mmCIF file of C-alpha atoms in Angstrom:
data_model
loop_
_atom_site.group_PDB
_atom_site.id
_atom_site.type_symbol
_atom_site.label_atom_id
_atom_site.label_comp_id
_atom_site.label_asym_id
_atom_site.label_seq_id
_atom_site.Cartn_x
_atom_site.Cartn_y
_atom_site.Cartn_z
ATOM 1 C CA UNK D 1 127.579 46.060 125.810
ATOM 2 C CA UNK D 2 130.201 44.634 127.577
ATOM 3 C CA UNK D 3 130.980 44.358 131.656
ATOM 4 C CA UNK D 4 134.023 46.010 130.929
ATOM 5 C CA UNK D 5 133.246 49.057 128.361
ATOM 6 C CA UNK D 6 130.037 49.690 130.875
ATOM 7 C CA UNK D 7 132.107 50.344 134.095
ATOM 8 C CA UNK D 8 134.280 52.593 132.166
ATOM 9 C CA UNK D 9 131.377 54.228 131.306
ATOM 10 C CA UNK D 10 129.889 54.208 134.215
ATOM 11 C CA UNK D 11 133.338 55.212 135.640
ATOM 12 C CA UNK D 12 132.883 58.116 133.165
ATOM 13 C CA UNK D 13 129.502 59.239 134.600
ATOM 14 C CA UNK D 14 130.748 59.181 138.086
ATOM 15 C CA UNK D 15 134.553 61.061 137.666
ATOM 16 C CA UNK D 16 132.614 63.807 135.301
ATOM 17 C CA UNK D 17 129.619 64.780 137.432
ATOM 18 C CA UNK D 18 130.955 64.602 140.546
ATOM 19 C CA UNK D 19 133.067 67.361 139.975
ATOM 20 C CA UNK D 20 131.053 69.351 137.350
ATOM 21 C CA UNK D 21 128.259 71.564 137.983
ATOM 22 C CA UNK D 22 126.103 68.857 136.300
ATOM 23 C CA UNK D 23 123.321 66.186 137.596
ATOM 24 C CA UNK D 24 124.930 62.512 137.848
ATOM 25 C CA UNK D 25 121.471 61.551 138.567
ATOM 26 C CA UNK D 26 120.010 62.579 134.930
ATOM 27 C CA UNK D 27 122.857 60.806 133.510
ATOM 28 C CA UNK D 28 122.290 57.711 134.930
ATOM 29 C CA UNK D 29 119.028 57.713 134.089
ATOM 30 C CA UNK D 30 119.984 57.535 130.114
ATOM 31 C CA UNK D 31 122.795 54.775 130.965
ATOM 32 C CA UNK D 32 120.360 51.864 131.722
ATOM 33 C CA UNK D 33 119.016 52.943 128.220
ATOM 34 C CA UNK D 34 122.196 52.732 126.244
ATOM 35 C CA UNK D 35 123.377 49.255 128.492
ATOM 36 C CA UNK D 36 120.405 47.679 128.734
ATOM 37 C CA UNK D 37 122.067 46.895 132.491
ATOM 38 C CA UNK D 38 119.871 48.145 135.204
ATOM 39 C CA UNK D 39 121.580 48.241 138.448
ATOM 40 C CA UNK D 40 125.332 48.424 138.846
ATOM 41 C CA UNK D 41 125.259 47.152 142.059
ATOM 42 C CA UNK D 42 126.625 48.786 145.764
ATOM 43 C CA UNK D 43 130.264 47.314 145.254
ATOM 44 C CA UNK D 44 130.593 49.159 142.092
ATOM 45 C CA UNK D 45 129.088 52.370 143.352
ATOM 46 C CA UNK D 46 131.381 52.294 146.451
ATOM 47 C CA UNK D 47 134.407 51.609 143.827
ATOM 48 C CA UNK D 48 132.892 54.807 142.123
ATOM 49 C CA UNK D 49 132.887 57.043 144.864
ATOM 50 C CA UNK D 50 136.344 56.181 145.978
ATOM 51 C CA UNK D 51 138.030 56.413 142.533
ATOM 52 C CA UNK D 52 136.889 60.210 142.883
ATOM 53 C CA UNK D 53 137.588 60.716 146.993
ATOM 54 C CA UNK D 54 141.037 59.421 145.414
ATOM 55 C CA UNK D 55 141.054 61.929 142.853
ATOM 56 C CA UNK D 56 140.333 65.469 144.652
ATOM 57 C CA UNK D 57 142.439 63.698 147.571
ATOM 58 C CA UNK D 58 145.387 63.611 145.212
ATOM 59 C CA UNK D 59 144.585 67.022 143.198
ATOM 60 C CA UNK D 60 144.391 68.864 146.830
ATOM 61 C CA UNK D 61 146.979 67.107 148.742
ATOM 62 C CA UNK D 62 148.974 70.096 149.510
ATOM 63 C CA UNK D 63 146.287 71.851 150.926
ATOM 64 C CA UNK D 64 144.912 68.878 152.984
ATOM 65 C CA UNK D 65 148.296 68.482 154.498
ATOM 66 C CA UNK D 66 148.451 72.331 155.379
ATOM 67 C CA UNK D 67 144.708 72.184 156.605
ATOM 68 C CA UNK D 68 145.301 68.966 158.929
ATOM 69 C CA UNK D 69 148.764 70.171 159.946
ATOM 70 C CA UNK D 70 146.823 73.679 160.844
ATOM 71 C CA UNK D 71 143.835 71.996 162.798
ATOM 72 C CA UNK D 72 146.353 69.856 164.769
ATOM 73 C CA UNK D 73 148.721 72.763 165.304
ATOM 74 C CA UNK D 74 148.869 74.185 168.721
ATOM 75 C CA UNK D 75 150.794 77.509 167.351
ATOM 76 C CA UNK D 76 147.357 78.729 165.413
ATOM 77 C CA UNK D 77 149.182 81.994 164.476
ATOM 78 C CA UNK D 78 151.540 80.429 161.753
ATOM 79 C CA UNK D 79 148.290 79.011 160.598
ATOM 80 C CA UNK D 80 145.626 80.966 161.294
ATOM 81 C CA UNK D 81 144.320 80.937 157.868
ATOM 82 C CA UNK D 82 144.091 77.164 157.237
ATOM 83 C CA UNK D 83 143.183 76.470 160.895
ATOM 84 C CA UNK D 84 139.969 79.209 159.823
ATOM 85 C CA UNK D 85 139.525 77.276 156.771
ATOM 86 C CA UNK D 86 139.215 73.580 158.566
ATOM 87 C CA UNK D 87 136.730 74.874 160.810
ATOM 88 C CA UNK D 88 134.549 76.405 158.213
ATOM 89 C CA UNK D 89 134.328 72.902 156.153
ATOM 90 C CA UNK D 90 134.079 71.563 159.231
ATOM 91 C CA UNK D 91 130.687 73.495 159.696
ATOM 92 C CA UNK D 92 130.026 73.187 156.359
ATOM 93 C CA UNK D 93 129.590 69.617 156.563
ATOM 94 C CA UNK D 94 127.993 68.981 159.817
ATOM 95 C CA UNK D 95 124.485 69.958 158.079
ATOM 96 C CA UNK D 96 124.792 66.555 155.972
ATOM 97 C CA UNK D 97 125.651 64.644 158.412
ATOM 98 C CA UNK D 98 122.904 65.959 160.674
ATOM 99 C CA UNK D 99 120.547 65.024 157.764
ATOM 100 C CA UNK D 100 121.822 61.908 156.895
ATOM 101 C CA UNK D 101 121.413 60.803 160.947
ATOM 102 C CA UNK D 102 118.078 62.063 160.625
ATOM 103 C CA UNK D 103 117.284 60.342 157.343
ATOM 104 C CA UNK D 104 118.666 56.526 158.727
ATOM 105 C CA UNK D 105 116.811 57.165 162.214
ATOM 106 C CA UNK D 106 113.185 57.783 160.543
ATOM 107 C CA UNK D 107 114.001 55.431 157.475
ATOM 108 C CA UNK D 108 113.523 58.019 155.061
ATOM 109 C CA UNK D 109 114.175 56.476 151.825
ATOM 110 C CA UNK D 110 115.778 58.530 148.495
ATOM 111 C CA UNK D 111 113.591 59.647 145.828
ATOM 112 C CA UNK D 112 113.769 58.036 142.736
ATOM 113 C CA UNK D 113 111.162 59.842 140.725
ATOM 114 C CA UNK D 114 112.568 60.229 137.082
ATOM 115 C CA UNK D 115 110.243 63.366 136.769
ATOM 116 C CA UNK D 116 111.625 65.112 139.661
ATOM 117 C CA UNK D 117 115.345 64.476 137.897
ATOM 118 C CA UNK D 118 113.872 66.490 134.816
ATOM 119 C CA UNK D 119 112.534 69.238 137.325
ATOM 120 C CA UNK D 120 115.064 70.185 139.562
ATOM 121 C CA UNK D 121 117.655 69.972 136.780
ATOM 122 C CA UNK D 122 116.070 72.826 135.186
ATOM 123 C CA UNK D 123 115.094 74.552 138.214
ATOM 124 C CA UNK D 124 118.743 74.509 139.504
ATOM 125 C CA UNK D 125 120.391 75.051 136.561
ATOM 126 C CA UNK D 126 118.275 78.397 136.075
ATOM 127 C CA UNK D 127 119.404 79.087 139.386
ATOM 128 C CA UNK D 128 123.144 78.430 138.907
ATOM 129 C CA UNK D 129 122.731 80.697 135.556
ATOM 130 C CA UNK D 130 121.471 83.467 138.065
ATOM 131 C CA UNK D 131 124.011 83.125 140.340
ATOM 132 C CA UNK D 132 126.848 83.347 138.015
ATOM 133 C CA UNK D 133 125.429 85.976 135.910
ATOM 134 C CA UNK D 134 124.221 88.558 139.209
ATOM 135 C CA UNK D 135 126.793 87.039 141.893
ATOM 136 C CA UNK D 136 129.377 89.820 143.511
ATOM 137 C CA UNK D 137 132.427 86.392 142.814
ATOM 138 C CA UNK D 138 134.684 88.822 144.617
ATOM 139 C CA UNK D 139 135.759 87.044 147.787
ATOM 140 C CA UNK D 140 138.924 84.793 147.835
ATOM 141 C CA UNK D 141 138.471 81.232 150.397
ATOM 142 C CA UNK D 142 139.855 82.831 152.793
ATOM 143 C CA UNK D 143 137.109 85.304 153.075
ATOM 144 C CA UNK D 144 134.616 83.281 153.803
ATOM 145 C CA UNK D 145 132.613 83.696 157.017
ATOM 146 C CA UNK D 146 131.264 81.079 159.202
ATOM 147 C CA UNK D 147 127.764 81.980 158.467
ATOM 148 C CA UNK D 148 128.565 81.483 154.322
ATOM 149 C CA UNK D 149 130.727 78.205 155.085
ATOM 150 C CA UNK D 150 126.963 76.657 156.947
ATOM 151 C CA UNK D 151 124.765 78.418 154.056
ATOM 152 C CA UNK D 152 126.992 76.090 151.783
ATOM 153 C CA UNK D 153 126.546 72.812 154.012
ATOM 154 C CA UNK D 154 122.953 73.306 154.240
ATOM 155 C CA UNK D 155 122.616 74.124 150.478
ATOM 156 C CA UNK D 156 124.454 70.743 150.047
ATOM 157 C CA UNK D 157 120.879 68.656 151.887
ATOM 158 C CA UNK D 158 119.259 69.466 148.481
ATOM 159 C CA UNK D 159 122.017 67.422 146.787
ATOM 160 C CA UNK D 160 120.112 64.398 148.472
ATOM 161 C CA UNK D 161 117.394 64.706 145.816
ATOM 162 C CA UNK D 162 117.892 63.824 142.477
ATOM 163 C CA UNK D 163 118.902 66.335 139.100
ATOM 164 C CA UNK D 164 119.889 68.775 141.594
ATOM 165 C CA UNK D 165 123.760 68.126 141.801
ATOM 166 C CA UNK D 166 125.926 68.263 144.723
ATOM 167 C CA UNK D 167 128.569 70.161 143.007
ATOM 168 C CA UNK D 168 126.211 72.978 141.405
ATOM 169 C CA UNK D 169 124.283 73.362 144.010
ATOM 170 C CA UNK D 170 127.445 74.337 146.354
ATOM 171 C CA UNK D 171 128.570 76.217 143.229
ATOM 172 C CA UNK D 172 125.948 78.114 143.554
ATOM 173 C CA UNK D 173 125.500 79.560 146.814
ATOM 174 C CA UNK D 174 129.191 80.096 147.275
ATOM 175 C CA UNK D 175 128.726 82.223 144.553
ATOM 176 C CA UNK D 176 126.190 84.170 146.284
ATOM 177 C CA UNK D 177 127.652 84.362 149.021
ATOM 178 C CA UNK D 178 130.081 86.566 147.192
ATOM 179 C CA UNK D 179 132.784 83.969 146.719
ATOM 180 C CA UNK D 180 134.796 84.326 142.978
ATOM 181 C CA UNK D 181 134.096 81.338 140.724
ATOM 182 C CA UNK D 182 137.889 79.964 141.618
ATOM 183 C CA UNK D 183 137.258 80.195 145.152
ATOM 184 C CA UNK D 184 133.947 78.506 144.854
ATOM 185 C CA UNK D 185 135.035 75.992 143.399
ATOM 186 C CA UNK D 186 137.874 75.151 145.745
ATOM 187 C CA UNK D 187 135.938 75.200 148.837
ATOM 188 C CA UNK D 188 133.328 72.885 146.704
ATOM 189 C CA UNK D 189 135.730 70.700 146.013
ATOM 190 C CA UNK D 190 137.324 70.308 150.078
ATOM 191 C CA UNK D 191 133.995 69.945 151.086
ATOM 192 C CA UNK D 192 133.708 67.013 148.588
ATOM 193 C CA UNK D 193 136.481 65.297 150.797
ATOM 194 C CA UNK D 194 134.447 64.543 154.055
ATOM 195 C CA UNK D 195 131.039 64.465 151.857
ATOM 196 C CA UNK D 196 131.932 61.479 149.236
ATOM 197 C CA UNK D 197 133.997 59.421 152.528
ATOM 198 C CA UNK D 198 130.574 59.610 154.163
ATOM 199 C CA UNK D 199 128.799 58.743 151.320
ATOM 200 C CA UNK D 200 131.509 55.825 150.708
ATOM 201 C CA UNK D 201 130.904 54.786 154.598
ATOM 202 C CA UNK D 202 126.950 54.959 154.476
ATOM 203 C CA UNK D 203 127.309 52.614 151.115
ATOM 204 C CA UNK D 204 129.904 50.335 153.100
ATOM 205 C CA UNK D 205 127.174 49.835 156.209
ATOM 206 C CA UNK D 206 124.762 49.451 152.986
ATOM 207 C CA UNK D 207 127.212 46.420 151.673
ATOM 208 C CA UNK D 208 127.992 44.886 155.203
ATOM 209 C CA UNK D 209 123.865 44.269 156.014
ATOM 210 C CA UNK D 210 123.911 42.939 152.038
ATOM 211 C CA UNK D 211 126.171 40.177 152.756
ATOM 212 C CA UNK D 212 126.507 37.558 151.331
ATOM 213 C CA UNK D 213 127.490 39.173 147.945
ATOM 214 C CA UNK D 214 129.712 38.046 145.252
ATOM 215 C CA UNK D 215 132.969 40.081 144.931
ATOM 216 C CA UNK D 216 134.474 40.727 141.590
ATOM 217 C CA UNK D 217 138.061 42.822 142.406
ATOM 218 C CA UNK D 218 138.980 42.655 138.765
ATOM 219 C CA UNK D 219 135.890 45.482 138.162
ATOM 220 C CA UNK D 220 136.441 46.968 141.025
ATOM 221 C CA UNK D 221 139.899 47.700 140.280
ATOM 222 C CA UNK D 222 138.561 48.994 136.704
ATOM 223 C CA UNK D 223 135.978 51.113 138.071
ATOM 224 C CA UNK D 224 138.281 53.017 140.933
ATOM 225 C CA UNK D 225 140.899 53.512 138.324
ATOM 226 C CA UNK D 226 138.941 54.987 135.958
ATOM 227 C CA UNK D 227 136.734 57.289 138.402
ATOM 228 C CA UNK D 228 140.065 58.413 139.983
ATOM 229 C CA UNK D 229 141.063 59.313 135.918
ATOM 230 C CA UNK D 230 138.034 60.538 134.724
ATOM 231 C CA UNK D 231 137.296 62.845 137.758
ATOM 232 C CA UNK D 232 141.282 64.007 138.084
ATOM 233 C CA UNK D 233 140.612 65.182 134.395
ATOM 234 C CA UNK D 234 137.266 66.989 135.694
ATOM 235 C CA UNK D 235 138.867 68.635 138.249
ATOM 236 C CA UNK D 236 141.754 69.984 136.030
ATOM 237 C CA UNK D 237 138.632 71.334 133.420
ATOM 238 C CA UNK D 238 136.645 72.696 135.584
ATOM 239 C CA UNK D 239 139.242 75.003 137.423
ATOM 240 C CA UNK D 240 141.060 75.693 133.869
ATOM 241 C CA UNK D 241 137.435 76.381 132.363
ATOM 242 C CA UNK D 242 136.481 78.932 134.677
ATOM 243 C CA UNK D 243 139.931 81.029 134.450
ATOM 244 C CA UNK D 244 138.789 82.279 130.907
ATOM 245 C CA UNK D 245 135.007 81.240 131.167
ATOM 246 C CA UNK D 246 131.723 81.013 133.049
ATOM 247 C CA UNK D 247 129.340 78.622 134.830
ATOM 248 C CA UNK D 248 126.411 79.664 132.504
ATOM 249 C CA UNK D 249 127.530 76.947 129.638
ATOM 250 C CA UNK D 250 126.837 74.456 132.288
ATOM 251 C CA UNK D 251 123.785 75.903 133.006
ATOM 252 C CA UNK D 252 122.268 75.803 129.984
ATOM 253 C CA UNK D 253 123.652 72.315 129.175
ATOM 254 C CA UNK D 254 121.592 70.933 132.356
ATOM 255 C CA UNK D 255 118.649 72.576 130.897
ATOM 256 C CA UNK D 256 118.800 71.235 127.466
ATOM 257 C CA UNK D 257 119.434 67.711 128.925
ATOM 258 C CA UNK D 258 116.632 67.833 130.948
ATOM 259 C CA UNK D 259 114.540 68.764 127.768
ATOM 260 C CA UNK D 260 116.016 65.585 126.170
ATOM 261 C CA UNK D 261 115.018 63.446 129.125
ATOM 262 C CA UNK D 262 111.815 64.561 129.015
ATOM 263 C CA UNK D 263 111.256 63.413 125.677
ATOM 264 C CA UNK D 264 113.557 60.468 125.818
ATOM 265 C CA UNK D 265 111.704 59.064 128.954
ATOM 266 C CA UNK D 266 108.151 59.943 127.459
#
């Protein structure tokens, strides 16, 4: 396989599972597979993660500008609801944050266990079945209490281990906490904001200590343009998807592709 046709596909892996209630990590585990290319490389996976920061950044704009112009506002009551909103992603990310400090201070390292990618893809995507099949999905954003807002940062620390999925697993508990599918998904998708930049920054610090390392801006270009296309096209699914329809296809799908691994990996 090409250099080229594997960072669009790569590209492809990235924009699509960063935004759907799917694991990016059980997806990458086929792609070595299918490219006979084993590692990427940090550039690339920084390019990745921005093409899709740039994608929800663009998608949301108007309500990061209203959010930012809120926070910064000193008349809160012509913005009460946005200035509410910034604090609870605020507090919704701090748990991450938290975690990743604590994971750099003791050198905790990732897990990488293919098997565990199998596991918790089933086990979370039984979950996110549950959740969208017995959840209230009642309460607009704006309903969301400060207690829900940390549930969903904390829930977000499982993200760190692999087949899990940051987006599901946010999904999820905003969906127990009463939150409507739409709604969930929105606040998912502002949290993703602060949550990919810091996993853009961590891989940046990553990259700095790496140096020297050769630079190829031609496939960098390729790869952020075709994250930022692949996930704007997520985004726009997802949200149309779940006006008509439920999480539980997704559910199911994680299931049945953790079956598959766990032959194709035997």
């Amino acid at each position: 396989m090409g250099i080229v046709l594997y960072l669009i596909l790569l590209s492809f892996i990235q924009g699509v599972t960063e935004f759907l209630p799917v694991s990016s990590s059980a997806h990458l585990l086929i792609l070595p597979y299918i490219t006979h290319i084993k590692d990427q490389g940090i550039v690339i996976d920084i390019s990745a993660h921005i093409g899709s920061l740039l994608a929800v950044c663009y998608f949301y704009k108007k309500d990061i500008n209203g959010i930012l112009k809120a926070f910064f506002s000193k008349n809160c009551k012509d913005d009460i609801k946005e200035k509410k909103l910034s604090l609870k992603l605020i507090f919704a990310f701090l748990p991450i944050v938290i975690f990743g400090i604590i994971m750099v201070a003791f050198n905790i390292s990732e897990i990488r266990n293919p098997k565990i990618v199998i596991y918790t893809s089933i086990i979370f995507g039984i979950i996110l079945y549950l959740a969208d099949l017995y959840g209230k999905k009642k309460k607009d954003i704006n309903e969301l209490s400060y207690t829900s807002a940390i549930l969903i940062g904390l829930s977000q620390i499982l993200a760190t281990v692999p087949g899990v999925s940051r987006s599901g697993i946010t999904l999820t508990t905003a969906m127990v906490c009463g939150q409507s599918r739409a709604s969930s998904l929105k606040f998912t998708f502002l949290l993703s904001i602060p949550t990919i930049t810091l996993i853009a920054i961590g891989s940046v610090i990553k990259f700095i200590f790496l140096m020297p390392i050769e630079i190829n801006y031609y496939y960098i270009c390729i790869t952020i343009a075709f994250s930022f296309i692949f996930s704007l096209l997520a985004i726009k699914f997802i949200l149309n998807w779940v006006k008509k329809s439920s999480f539980k296809i997704f559910a199911i799908y994680r299931i049945l592709l953790a079956l598959f691994l766990y032959i194709f990996l035997k």
